[in-house]
Coordinates of N, CA, C and O and ligand atoms in Angstrom, one line a residue:
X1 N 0.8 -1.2 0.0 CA 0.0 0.0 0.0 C 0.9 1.3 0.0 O 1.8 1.3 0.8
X2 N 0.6 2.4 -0.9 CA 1.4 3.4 -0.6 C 0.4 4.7 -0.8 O -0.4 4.9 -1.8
X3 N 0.7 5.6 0.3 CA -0.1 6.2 0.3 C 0.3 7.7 0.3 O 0.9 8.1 1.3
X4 N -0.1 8.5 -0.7 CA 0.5 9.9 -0.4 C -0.2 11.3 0.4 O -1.4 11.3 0.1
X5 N 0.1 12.2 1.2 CA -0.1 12.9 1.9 C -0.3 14.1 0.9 O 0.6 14.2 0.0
X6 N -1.5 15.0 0.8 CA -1.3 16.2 -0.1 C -1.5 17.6 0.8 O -2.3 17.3 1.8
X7 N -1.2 18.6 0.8 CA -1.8 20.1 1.2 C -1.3 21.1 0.6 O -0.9 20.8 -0.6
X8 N -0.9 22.3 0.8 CA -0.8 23.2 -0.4 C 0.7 23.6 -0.3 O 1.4 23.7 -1.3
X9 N 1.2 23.8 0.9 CA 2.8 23.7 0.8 C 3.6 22.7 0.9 O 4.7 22.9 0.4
X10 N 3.3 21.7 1.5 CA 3.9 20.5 1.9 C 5.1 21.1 3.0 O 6.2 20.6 2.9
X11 N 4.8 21.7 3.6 CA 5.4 22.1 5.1 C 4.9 22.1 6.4 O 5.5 21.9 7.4
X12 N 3.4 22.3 6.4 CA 3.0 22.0 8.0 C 1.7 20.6 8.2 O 1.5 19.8 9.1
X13 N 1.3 21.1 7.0 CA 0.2 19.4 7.6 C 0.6 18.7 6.8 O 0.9 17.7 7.6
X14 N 0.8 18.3 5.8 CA 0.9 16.7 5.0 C 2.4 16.3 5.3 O 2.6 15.1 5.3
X15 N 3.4 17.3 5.5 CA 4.5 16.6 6.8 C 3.9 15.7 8.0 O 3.8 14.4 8.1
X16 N 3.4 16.6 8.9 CA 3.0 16.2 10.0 C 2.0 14.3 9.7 O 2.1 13.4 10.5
X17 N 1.4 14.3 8.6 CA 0.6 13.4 8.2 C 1.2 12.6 7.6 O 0.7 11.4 7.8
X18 N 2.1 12.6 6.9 CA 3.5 11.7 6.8 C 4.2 11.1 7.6 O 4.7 10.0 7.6
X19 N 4.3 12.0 8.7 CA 5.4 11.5 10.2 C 3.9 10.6 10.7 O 3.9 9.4 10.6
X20 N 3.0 11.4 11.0 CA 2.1 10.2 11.8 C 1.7 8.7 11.3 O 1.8 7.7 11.9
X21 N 1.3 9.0 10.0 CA 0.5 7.8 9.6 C 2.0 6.6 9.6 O 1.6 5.5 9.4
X22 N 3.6 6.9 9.7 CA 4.6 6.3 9.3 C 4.4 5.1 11.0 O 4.8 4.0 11.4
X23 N 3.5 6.3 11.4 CA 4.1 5.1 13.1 C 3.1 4.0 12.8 O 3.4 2.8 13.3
X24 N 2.3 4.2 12.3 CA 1.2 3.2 13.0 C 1.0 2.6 11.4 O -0.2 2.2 11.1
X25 N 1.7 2.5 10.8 CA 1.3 1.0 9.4 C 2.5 0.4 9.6 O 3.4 1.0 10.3
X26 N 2.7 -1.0 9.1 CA 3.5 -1.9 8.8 C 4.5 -1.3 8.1 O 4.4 -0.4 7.2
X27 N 5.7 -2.0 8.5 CA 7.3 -1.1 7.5 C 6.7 -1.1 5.9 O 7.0 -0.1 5.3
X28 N 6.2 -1.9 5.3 CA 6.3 -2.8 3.8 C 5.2 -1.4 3.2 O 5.1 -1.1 2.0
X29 N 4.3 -0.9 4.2 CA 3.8 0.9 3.7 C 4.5 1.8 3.1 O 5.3 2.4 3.7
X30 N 4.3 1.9 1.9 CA 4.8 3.7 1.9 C 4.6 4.8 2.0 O 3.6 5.2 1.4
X31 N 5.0 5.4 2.5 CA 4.0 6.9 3.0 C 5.3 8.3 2.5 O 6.5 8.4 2.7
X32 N 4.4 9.0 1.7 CA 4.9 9.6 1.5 C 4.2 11.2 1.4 O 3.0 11.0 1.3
X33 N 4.5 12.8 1.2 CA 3.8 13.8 1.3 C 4.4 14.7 -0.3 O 5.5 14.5 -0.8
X34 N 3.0 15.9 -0.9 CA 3.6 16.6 -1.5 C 2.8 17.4 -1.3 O 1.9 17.2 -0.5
X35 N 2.9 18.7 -2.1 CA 2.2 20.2 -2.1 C 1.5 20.4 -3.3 O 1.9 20.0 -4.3
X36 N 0.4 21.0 -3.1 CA -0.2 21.6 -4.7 C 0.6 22.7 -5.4 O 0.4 23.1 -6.5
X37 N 1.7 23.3 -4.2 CA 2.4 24.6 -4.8 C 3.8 24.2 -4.5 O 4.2 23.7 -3.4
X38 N 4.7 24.7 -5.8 CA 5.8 24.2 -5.1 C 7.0 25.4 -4.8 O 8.2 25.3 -5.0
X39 N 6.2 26.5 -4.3 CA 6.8 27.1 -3.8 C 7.9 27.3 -2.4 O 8.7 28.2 -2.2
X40 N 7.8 26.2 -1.4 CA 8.8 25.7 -1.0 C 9.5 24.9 -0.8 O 9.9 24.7 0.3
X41 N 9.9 24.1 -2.3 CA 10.6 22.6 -2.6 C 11.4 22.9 -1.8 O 11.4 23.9 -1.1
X42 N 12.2 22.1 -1.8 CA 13.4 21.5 -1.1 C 13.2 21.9 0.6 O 13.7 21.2 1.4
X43 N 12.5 22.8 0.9 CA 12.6 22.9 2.1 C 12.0 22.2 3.2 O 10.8 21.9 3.3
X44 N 12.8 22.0 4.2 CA 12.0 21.5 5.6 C 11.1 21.7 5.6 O 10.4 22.6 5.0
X45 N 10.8 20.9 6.5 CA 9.4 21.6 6.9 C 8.8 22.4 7.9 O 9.0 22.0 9.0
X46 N 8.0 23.4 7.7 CA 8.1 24.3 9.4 C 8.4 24.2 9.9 O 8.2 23.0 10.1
X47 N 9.1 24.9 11.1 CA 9.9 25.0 12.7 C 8.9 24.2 13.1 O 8.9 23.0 13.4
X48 N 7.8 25.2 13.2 CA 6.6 24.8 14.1 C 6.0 23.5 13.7 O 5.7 23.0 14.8
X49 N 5.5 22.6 12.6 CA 5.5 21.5 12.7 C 6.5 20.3 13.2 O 6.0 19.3 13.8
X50 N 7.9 20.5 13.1 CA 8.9 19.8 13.4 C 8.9 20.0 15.1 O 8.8 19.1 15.9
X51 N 9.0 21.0 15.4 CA 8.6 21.2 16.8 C 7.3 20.2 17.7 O 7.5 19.3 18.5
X52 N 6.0 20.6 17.2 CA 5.1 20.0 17.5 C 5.0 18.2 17.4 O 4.7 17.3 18.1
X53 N 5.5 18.1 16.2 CA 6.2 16.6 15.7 C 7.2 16.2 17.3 O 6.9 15.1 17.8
X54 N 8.1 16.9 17.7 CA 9.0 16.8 18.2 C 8.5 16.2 19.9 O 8.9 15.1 20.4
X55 N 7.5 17.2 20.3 CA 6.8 17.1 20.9 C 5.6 15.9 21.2 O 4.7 16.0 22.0
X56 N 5.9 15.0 20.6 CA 5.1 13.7 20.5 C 6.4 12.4 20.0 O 6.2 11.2 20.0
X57 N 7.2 12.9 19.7 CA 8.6 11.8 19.8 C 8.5 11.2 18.3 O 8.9 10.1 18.1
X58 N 7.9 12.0 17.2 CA 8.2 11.9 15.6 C 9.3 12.9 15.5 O 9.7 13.9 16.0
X59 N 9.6 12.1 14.7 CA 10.8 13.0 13.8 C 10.5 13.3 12.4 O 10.3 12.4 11.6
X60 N 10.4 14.6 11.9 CA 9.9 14.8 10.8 C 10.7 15.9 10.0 O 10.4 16.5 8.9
X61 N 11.9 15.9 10.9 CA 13.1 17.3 10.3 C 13.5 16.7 8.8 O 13.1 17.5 7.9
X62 N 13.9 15.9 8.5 CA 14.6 15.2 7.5 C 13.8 15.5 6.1 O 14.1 15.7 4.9
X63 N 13.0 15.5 6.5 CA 11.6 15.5 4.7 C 11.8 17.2 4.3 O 12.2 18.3 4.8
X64 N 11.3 16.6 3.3 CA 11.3 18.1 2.1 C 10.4 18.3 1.6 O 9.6 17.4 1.3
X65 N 10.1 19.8 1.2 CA 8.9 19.7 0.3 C 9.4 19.8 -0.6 O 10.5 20.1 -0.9
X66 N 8.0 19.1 -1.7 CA 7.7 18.6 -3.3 C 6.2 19.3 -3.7 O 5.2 19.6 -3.0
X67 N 6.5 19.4 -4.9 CA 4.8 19.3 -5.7 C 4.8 17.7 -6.1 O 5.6 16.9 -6.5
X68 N 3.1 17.6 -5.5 CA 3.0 16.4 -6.9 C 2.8 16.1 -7.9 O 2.1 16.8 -8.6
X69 N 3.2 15.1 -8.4 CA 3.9 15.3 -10.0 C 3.1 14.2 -10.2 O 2.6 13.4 -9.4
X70 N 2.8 14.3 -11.7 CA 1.4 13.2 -12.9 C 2.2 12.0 -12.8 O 1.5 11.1 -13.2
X71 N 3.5 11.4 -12.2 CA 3.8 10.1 -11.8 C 3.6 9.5 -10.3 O 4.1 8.5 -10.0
X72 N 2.8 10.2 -9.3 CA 2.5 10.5 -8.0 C 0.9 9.8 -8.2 O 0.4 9.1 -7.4
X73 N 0.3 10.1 -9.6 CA -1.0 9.1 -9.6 C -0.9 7.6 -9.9 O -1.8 6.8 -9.7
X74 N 0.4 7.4 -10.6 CA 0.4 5.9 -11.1 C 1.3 5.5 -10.0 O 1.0 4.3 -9.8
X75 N 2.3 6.0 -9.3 CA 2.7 5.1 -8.0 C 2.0 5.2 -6.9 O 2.3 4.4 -6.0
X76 N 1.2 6.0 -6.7 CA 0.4 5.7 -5.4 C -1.1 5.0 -5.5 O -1.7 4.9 -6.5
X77 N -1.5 4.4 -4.3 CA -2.6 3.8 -4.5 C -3.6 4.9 -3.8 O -4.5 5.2 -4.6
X78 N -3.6 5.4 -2.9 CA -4.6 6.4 -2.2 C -3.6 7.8 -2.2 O -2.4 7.9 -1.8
X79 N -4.4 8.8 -2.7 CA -3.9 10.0 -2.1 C -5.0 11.4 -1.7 O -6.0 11.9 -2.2
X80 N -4.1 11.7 -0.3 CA -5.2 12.0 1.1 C -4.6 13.2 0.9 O -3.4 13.4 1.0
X81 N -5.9 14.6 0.6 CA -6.2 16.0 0.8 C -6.5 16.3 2.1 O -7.2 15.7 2.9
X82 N -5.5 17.6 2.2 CA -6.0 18.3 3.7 C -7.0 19.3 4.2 O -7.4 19.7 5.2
X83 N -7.2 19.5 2.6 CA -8.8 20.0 2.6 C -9.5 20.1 1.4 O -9.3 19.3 0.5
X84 N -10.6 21.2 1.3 CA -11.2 21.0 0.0 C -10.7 21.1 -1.3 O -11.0 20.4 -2.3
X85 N -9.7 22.7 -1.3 CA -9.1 23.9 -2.3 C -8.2 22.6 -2.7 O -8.1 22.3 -3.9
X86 N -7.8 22.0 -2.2 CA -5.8 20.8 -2.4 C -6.6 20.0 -2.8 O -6.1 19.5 -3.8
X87 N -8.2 19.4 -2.6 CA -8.6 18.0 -3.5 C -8.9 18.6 -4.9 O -8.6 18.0 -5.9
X88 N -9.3 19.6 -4.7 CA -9.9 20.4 -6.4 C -8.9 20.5 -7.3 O -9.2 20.0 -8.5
X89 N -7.6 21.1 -7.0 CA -6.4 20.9 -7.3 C -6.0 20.1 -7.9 O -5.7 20.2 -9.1
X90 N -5.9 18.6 -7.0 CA -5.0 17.2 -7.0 C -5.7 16.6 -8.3 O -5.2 15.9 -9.3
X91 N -7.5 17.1 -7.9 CA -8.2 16.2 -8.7 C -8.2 16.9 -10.6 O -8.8 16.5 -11.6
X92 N -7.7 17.5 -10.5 CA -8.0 19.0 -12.1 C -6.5 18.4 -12.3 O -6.4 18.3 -13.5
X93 N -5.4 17.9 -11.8 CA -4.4 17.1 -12.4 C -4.4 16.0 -12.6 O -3.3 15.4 -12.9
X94 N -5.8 15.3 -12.5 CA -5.5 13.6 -12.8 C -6.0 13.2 -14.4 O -7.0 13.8 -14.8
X95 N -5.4 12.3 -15.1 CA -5.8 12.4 -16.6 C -6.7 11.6 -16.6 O -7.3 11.8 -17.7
X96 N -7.2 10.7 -15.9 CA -8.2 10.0 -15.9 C -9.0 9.2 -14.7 O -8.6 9.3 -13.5
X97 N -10.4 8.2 -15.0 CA -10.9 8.2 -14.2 C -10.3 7.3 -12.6 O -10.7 7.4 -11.4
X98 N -9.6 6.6 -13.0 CA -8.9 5.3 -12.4 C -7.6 6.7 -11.5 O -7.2 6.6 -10.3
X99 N -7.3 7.4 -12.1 CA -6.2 8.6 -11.0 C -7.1 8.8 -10.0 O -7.0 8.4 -8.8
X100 N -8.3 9.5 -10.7 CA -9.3 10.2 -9.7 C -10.1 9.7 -8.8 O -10.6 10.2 -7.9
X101 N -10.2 8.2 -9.2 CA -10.5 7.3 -8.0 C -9.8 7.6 -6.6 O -10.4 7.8 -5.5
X102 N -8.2 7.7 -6.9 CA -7.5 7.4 -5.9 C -7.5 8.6 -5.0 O -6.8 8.7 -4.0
X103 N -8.3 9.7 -5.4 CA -7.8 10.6 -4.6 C -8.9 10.9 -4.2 O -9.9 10.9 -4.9
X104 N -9.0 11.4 -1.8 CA -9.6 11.4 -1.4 C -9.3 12.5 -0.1 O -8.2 12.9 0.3
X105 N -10.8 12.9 0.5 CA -10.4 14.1 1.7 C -9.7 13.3 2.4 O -10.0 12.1 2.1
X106 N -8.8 13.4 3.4 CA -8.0 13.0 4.4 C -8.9 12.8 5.4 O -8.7 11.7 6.0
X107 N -9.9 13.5 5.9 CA -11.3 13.6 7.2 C -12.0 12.4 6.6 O -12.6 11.8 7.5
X108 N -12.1 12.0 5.6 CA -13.1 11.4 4.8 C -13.5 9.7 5.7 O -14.3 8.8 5.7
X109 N -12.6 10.2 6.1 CA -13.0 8.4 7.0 C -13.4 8.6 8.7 O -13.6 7.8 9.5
X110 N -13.4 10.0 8.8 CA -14.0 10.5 10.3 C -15.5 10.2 9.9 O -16.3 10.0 10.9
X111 N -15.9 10.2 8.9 CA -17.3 10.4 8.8 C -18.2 11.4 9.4 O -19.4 11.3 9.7
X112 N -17.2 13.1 9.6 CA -17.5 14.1 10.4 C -17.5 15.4 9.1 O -16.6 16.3 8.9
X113 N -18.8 15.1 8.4 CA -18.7 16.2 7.0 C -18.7 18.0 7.4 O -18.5 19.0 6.7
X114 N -19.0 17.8 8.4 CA -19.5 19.2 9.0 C -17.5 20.1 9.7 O -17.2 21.2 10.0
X115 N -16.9 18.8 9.7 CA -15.6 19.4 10.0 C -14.4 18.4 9.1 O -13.4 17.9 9.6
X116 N -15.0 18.3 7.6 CA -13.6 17.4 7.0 C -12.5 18.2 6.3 O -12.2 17.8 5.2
X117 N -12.0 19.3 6.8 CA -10.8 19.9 6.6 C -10.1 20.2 7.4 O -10.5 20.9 8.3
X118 N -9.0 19.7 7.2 CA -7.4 19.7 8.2 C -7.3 21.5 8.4 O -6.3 21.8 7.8
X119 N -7.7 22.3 8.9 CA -7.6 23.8 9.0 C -5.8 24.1 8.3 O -4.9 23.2 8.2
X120 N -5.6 25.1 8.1 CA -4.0 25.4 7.6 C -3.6 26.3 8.6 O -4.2 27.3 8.9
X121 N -2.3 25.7 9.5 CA -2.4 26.5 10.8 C -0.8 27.4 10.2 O 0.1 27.4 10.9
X122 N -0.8 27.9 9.2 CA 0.2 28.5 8.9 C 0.5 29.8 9.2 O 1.7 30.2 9.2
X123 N -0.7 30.6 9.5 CA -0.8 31.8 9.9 C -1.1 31.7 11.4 O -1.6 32.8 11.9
X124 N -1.0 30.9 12.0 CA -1.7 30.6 13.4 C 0.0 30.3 14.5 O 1.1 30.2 14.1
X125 N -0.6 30.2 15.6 CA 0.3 29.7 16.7 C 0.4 28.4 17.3 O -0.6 27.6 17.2
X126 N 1.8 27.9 18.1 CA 1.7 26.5 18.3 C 0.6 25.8 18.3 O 0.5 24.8 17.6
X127 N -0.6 26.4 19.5 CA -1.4 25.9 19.6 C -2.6 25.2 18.5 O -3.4 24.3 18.5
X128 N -2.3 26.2 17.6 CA -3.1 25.6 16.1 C -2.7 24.4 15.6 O -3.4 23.4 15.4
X129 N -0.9 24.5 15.5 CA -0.5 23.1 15.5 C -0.5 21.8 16.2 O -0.5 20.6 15.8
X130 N -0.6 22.5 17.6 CA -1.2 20.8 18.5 C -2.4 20.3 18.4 O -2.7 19.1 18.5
X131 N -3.5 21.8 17.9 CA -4.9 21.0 17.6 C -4.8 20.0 16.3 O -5.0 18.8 16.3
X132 N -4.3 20.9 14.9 CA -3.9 20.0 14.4 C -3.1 18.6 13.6 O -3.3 17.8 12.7
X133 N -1.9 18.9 14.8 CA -1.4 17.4 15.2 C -2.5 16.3 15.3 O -2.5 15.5 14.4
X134 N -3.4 16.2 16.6 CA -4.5 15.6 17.3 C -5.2 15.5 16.2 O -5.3 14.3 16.1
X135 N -5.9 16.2 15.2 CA -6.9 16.1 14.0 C -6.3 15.1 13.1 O -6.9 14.2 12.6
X136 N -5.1 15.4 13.0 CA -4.3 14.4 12.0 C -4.1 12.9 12.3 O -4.4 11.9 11.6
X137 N -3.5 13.1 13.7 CA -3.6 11.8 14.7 C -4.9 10.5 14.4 O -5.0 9.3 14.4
X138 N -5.9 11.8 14.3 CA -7.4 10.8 14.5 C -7.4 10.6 13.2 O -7.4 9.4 12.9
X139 N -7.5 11.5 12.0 CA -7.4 10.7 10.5 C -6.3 9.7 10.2 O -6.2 8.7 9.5
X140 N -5.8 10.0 10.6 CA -4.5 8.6 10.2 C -5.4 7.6 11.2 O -6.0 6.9 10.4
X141 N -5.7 7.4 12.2 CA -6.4 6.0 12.5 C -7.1 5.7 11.9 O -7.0 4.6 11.4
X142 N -8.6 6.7 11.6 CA -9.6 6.1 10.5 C -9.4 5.6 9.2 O -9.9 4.6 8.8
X143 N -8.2 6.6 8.4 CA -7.3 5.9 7.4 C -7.5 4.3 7.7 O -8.5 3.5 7.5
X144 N -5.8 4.0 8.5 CA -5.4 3.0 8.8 C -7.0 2.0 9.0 O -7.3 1.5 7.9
X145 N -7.8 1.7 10.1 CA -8.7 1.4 10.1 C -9.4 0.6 9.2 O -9.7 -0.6 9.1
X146 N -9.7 2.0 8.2 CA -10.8 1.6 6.7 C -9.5 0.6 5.7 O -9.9 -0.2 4.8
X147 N -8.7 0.8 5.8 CA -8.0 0.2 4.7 C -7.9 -1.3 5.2 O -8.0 -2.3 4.5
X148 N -7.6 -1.3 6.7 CA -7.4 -2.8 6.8 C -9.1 -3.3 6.9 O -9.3 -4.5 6.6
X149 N -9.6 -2.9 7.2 CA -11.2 -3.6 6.8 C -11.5 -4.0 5.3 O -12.2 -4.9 4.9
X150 N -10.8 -3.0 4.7 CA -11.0 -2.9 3.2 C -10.1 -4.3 2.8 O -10.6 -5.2 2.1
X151 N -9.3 -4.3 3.1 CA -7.6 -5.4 2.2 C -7.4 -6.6 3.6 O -6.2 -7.1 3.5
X152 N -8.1 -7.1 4.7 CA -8.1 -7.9 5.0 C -9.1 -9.2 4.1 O -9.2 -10.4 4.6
Ligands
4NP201 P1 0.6 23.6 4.4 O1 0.6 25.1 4.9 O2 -0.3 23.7 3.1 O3 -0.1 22.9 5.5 O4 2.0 23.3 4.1 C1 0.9 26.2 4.1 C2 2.3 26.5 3.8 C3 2.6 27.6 3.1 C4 1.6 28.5 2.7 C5 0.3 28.3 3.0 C6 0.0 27.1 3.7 N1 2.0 29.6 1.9 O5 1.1 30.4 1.7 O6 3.2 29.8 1.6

C-alpha cells in the first residue's frame, strides 16, 4: 500500500501526516507527502511542525517539500487532501478516471462532514499546530482502520 499525503505547501500538515500515519502501518507501507504549490521545494518543513512533531517523539526534520507530480497518480494507491481547495487541485491534475478514484479528503473516514478539513495553521500559533497534530492523529487512525477492513 502506498499512500501519499497532499496540502498546499507541503510544510506544515501533509509533513505532520507523513510522520504520523509512518508510526502506525506496517514497514512494507509507503508513506509519503507533497504540495499543490511548489513554492517551498526543497525545504524542511516548518519549525513549528517539526517542533510539535517533536513534541510527541516523531521526527519529521529530515523530509522536504515537493509538488505532486502526474507520476505521484500511477505510483500511489490512495492519495489524502488536507482540505477542499488541495482536493480540487490534485483532482484537475489527474488524466483519468482510475487517478481520480484514488484521490480522497483526508477527514473522509471520520465520517464528520460538517468538519472534514485539516484547518492550515500556517498563519496561526503552536497551539493551532497541537490541535492540528491531534486532528491528524485521528485521521491517520480512521485511514489505517478503513484500509485494513478494506484489504483484510
Ligand atoms: P501547508 O501550509 O499547506 O499545510 O504546508 C501552508 C504552507 C505555506 C503556505 C500556506 C499554507 N504559503 O502560503 O506559503
Amino acid at each position: 500500500m502506498k499512500i501519499l499525503m497532499v496540502c498546499l505547501g507541503n510544510i506544515c500538515r501533509s509533513p505532520l501526516a507523513e510522520g504520523i500515519m509512518k508510526t502506525k502501518v506496517p514497514s512494507h507501507f509507503m508513506i509519503d507527502s507533497a504540495g499543490t504549490i511548489s513554492m517551498h521545494e526543497g525545504k524542511h518543513p516548518d519549525k513549528r511542525s517539526i517542533k510539535t512533531a517533536a513534541n510527541h517523539q516523531i521526527d519529521i526534520s529530515q523530509q522536504r517539500s515537493r509538488p505532486i507530480t502526474n507520476a505521484d497518480f500511477d505510483k500511489f494507491d490512495k492519495i489524502y487532501c488536507m482540505d477542499i481547495d488541495v482536493m480540487a487541485d490534485v483532482i484537475s491534475k489527474a488524466k483519468n478516471e482510475e487517478q481520480r478514484q484514488k484521490v480522497s479528503l483526508f477527514l473522509e473516514a471520520l465520517n464528520d462532514y460538517e468538519n472534514a478539513e485539516v484547518p492550515d495553521p500556517y498563519w496561526g500559533d503552536m497551539k493551532e499546530f497541537e490541535d492540528v497534530f491531534q486532528l491528524i492523529d485521528k485521521g491517520c487512525d480512521a485511514i489505517f482502520n478503513q484500509l485494513k477492513t478494506i484489504h483484510q
